Short mmCIF file of C-alpha atoms in Angstrom, two decimals:
data_model
loop_
_atom_site.label_atom_id
_atom_site.label_comp_id
_atom_site.label_asym_id
_atom_site.label_seq_id
_atom_site.Cartn_x
_atom_site.Cartn_y
_atom_site.Cartn_z
CA GLU A 3 -89.26 164.59 -137.96
CA ILE A 4 -87.63 168.00 -137.86
CA VAL A 5 -83.86 167.59 -137.61
CA MET A 6 -82.00 170.26 -135.67
CA THR A 7 -78.33 170.78 -136.54
CA GLN A 8 -76.04 172.82 -134.32
CA SER A 9 -72.68 174.25 -135.27
CA PRO A 10 -69.93 174.22 -134.41
CA ALA A 11 -69.77 171.12 -132.23
CA THR A 12 -67.13 172.80 -130.09
CA LEU A 13 -66.40 176.49 -129.75
CA SER A 14 -63.21 177.68 -128.05
CA VAL A 15 -63.56 181.18 -126.65
CA SER A 16 -61.52 183.32 -124.28
CA PRO A 17 -63.25 184.81 -121.23
CA GLY A 18 -64.63 188.23 -122.06
CA GLU A 19 -65.05 187.44 -125.74
CA ARG A 20 -68.29 186.96 -127.65
CA ALA A 21 -69.63 183.53 -128.61
CA THR A 22 -72.03 182.89 -131.47
CA LEU A 23 -73.76 179.51 -131.72
CA SER A 24 -75.85 178.38 -134.68
CA CYS A 25 -78.87 176.12 -134.95
CA ARG A 26 -80.50 175.07 -138.21
CA ALA A 27 -83.84 173.31 -138.64
CA SER A 28 -84.55 170.93 -141.53
CA GLN A 29 -87.86 172.72 -142.08
CA SER A 30 -89.39 175.91 -140.79
CA VAL A 31 -90.18 176.03 -137.09
CA SER A 32 -91.34 179.67 -137.22
CA THR A 33 -89.99 181.16 -133.98
CA LYS A 34 -90.81 178.09 -131.88
CA LEU A 35 -87.26 177.58 -130.71
CA ALA A 36 -85.64 177.35 -127.29
CA TRP A 37 -82.08 177.24 -126.02
CA TYR A 38 -80.81 175.35 -122.99
CA GLN A 39 -77.53 175.36 -121.07
CA GLN A 40 -76.13 172.23 -119.45
CA LYS A 41 -73.14 172.10 -117.15
CA PRO A 42 -71.38 168.83 -116.26
CA GLY A 43 -73.38 166.71 -113.85
CA GLN A 44 -76.38 169.05 -113.95
CA ALA A 45 -79.75 169.04 -115.63
CA PRO A 46 -80.26 171.40 -118.55
CA ARG A 47 -81.56 174.87 -117.80
CA LEU A 48 -83.85 176.94 -120.00
CA LEU A 49 -82.12 180.05 -121.31
CA ILE A 50 -84.31 181.38 -124.12
CA TYR A 51 -87.72 180.54 -125.55
CA ASP A 52 -89.68 181.76 -128.56
CA THR A 53 -86.31 182.40 -130.24
CA SER A 54 -85.43 185.56 -128.34
CA THR A 55 -87.17 185.78 -124.93
CA ARG A 56 -84.85 185.23 -122.00
CA ALA A 57 -86.12 182.95 -119.25
CA THR A 58 -86.45 184.24 -115.72
CA GLY A 59 -83.11 185.09 -114.17
CA ILE A 60 -81.07 184.74 -117.36
CA PRO A 61 -78.52 187.54 -117.77
CA ALA A 62 -78.83 190.04 -120.59
CA ARG A 63 -75.54 188.87 -122.13
CA PHE A 64 -77.52 185.95 -123.56
CA SER A 65 -79.51 186.80 -126.67
CA GLY A 66 -81.28 184.81 -129.34
CA SER A 67 -82.33 185.61 -132.89
CA GLY A 68 -83.60 184.07 -136.09
CA SER A 69 -86.74 182.60 -137.61
CA GLY A 70 -87.77 179.84 -139.93
CA THR A 71 -84.78 177.54 -140.20
CA GLU A 72 -81.80 179.62 -139.02
CA PHE A 73 -81.22 180.61 -135.41
CA THR A 74 -78.41 182.08 -133.36
CA LEU A 75 -77.57 182.20 -129.67
CA SER A 76 -75.10 184.92 -128.78
CA ILE A 77 -73.25 185.27 -125.52
CA SER A 78 -71.53 188.61 -125.17
CA SER A 79 -68.50 188.84 -122.92
CA LEU A 80 -68.27 185.20 -121.79
CA GLN A 81 -68.04 184.63 -118.06
CA SER A 82 -66.44 181.59 -116.42
CA GLU A 83 -69.86 180.18 -115.55
CA ASP A 84 -70.92 180.25 -119.22
CA PHE A 85 -68.61 177.45 -120.29
CA ALA A 86 -71.06 174.62 -120.86
CA VAL A 87 -72.97 172.72 -123.53
CA TYR A 88 -75.82 174.51 -125.28
CA TYR A 89 -78.77 172.82 -126.97
CA CYS A 90 -81.43 174.22 -129.26
CA GLN A 91 -84.91 172.65 -129.40
CA GLN A 92 -87.92 173.15 -131.64
CA TYR A 93 -91.52 172.89 -130.51
CA ASN A 94 -93.36 173.80 -133.68
CA LYS A 95 -94.41 170.30 -134.72
CA TRP A 96 -97.90 168.95 -133.95
CA PRO A 97 -98.60 166.27 -132.80
CA PRO A 98 -95.56 166.76 -130.61
CA ARG A 99 -92.35 165.49 -132.12
CA LEU A 100 -90.01 167.55 -130.05
CA THR A 101 -86.42 167.53 -131.22
CA PHE A 102 -83.12 168.85 -129.96
CA GLY A 103 -79.93 169.79 -131.72
CA GLY A 104 -76.81 167.78 -130.97
CA GLY A 105 -75.33 170.53 -128.82
CA THR A 106 -72.45 172.98 -128.93
CA LYS A 107 -69.78 172.79 -126.27
CA VAL A 108 -68.36 176.19 -125.36
CA GLU A 109 -64.90 175.67 -123.89
CA ILE A 110 -62.20 177.91 -122.56
CA LYS A 111 -59.61 178.89 -125.14
CA GLU B 3 -88.57 176.67 -104.69
CA VAL B 4 -89.90 174.55 -107.54
CA GLN B 5 -88.83 170.94 -107.24
CA LEU B 6 -89.22 167.97 -109.54
CA VAL B 7 -87.69 164.88 -107.95
CA GLU B 8 -87.33 161.72 -109.99
CA SER B 9 -87.00 158.24 -108.51
CA GLY B 10 -87.17 154.63 -109.60
CA GLY B 11 -84.07 154.41 -111.72
CA GLY B 12 -81.56 151.61 -111.39
CA LEU B 13 -79.98 148.60 -113.04
CA VAL B 14 -82.24 146.24 -114.96
CA GLN B 15 -81.63 143.42 -117.39
CA SER B 16 -82.53 143.68 -121.04
CA GLY B 17 -86.21 142.83 -121.49
CA GLY B 18 -87.06 143.94 -117.98
CA SER B 19 -89.27 146.72 -116.64
CA LEU B 20 -88.95 149.80 -114.48
CA ARG B 21 -91.35 152.46 -113.30
CA LEU B 22 -90.06 155.97 -112.87
CA SER B 23 -91.79 158.53 -110.69
CA CYS B 24 -91.46 162.28 -110.48
CA ALA B 25 -92.78 164.14 -107.45
CA ALA B 26 -93.50 167.82 -107.89
CA SER B 27 -93.54 170.41 -105.14
CA GLU B 28 -93.94 174.18 -105.06
CA PHE B 29 -95.13 173.80 -108.65
CA PRO B 30 -98.63 174.06 -110.21
CA PHE B 31 -98.36 170.48 -111.41
CA SER B 32 -101.95 169.99 -112.52
CA THR B 33 -101.77 172.99 -114.86
CA TYR B 34 -98.64 171.88 -116.71
CA PRO B 35 -98.23 169.32 -119.46
CA MET B 36 -95.35 167.11 -118.39
CA SER B 37 -92.63 165.34 -120.32
CA TRP B 38 -89.86 162.81 -119.94
CA ILE B 39 -86.57 163.58 -121.67
CA ARG B 40 -83.55 161.30 -121.61
CA GLN B 41 -79.83 161.63 -122.12
CA ALA B 42 -77.63 158.65 -122.87
CA PRO B 43 -74.15 158.77 -121.28
CA GLY B 44 -72.06 161.42 -123.02
CA LYS B 45 -74.81 162.11 -125.57
CA GLY B 46 -77.41 164.75 -126.31
CA LEU B 47 -81.02 165.16 -125.26
CA GLU B 48 -83.88 163.04 -126.57
CA TRP B 49 -87.54 163.75 -125.94
CA VAL B 50 -89.31 160.55 -124.83
CA SER B 51 -92.94 161.30 -124.04
CA ILE B 52 -95.45 163.98 -123.09
CA ILE B 53 -98.80 164.01 -121.31
CA SER B 54 -101.49 166.65 -121.21
CA THR B 55 -102.64 168.33 -118.02
CA SER B 56 -105.60 165.96 -117.62
CA GLY B 57 -103.70 162.90 -118.74
CA ALA B 58 -106.11 162.31 -121.60
CA ASP B 59 -103.54 162.94 -124.33
CA THR B 60 -100.18 161.23 -124.54
CA TYR B 61 -97.48 161.15 -127.21
CA TYR B 62 -94.30 159.17 -127.59
CA ALA B 63 -91.07 159.16 -129.51
CA ASP B 64 -90.97 156.40 -132.09
CA SER B 65 -88.05 154.82 -130.23
CA VAL B 66 -90.23 154.01 -127.20
CA LYS B 67 -93.74 153.74 -128.63
CA GLY B 68 -95.46 150.56 -127.57
CA ARG B 69 -92.95 149.92 -124.76
CA PHE B 70 -93.25 152.98 -122.51
CA THR B 71 -96.38 154.46 -120.91
CA ILE B 72 -96.59 157.93 -119.41
CA SER B 73 -99.20 158.74 -116.79
CA ARG B 74 -99.88 161.23 -114.03
CA ASP B 75 -101.76 161.55 -110.76
CA ASN B 76 -102.66 165.19 -110.22
CA SER B 77 -103.97 164.44 -106.72
CA LYS B 78 -100.46 163.32 -105.78
CA ASN B 79 -98.56 165.83 -107.95
CA THR B 80 -96.72 162.89 -109.47
CA LEU B 81 -95.69 161.91 -112.99
CA TYR B 82 -94.86 158.34 -114.00
CA LEU B 83 -93.11 156.49 -116.77
CA GLN B 84 -93.68 152.75 -117.05
CA MET B 85 -90.89 151.25 -119.10
CA ASN B 86 -91.25 147.72 -120.43
CA SER B 87 -89.17 145.56 -122.76
CA LEU B 88 -86.11 147.61 -121.91
CA ARG B 89 -83.13 147.57 -124.25
CA ALA B 90 -79.49 148.51 -123.81
CA GLU B 91 -80.12 151.65 -125.86
CA ASP B 92 -82.61 152.85 -123.24
CA THR B 93 -79.69 153.38 -120.85
CA ALA B 94 -79.79 157.07 -119.95
CA ILE B 95 -80.54 159.69 -117.38
CA TYR B 96 -84.28 160.31 -117.45
CA TYR B 97 -85.42 163.85 -116.69
CA CYS B 98 -88.88 164.87 -115.60
CA VAL B 99 -89.70 168.20 -117.23
CA GLY B 100 -92.58 170.65 -117.32
CA GLY B 101 -94.03 171.77 -120.61
CA GLY B 102 -93.65 170.69 -124.23
CA PHE B 103 -97.16 171.15 -125.61
CA ARG B 104 -96.32 173.75 -128.25
CA ASP B 105 -93.86 175.30 -125.82
CA TRP B 106 -90.50 174.96 -124.17
CA PHE B 107 -89.31 172.68 -121.41
CA ASP B 108 -89.15 174.21 -117.94
CA PRO B 109 -88.60 173.34 -115.11
CA TRP B 110 -86.33 170.28 -115.11
CA GLY B 111 -85.75 167.66 -112.45
CA GLN B 112 -82.26 166.44 -111.62
CA GLY B 113 -82.78 163.14 -113.35
CA THR B 114 -82.62 159.46 -112.49
CA LEU B 115 -80.23 157.00 -114.09
CA VAL B 116 -81.55 153.91 -115.82
CA THR B 117 -79.01 151.29 -116.82
CA VAL B 118 -80.06 148.34 -118.95
CA SER B 119 -77.59 145.49 -119.03
CA SER B 120 -77.45 143.13 -121.96
#
């Protein structure tokens, strides 16, 4: 199983500042990585797939980068609606053994 | 608007069974692999199972293999998860989700809560 490790567990950021979230895979997942946002009481929402492609309707302030085992989600100029938990997920393994990171909570500083 | 609506959750005793359903609308259900993903209270996301578009291929997380069965009825645009021999650790919100066969998960349903009492 590919283990996904996210850091930090909690990130305190002021509105308008930049947030950088990390995700590390225990083995290479190429660029088969997605990011999701989850707000309290809601289902997760796809933000980014294939490491860097924004999903439909996702603002340009969200960007993803990386390859292999190291990945980053950046949120430039945090808005109030961006405070949430973010999960990374790999989909490189076959047969499917789809795994998520433990999440990073972005909170208001 | 795409909708995936889960139902069938509830309270069940350890060792019992439940069948979850997920009804899709405004969504090309028959062309999407479908998955179940769960989230224990206050915890992260765990992939549970996936089924191919035809239903011929199914895969499971080790934690549920042999106890859960995923299926689909493309004529009814509905996904199912039969859960047997339930354990306290199966307590979670279960999400019905599109995708997962070498790709990302989208869209997501709102989830249904399964509580297993010991």
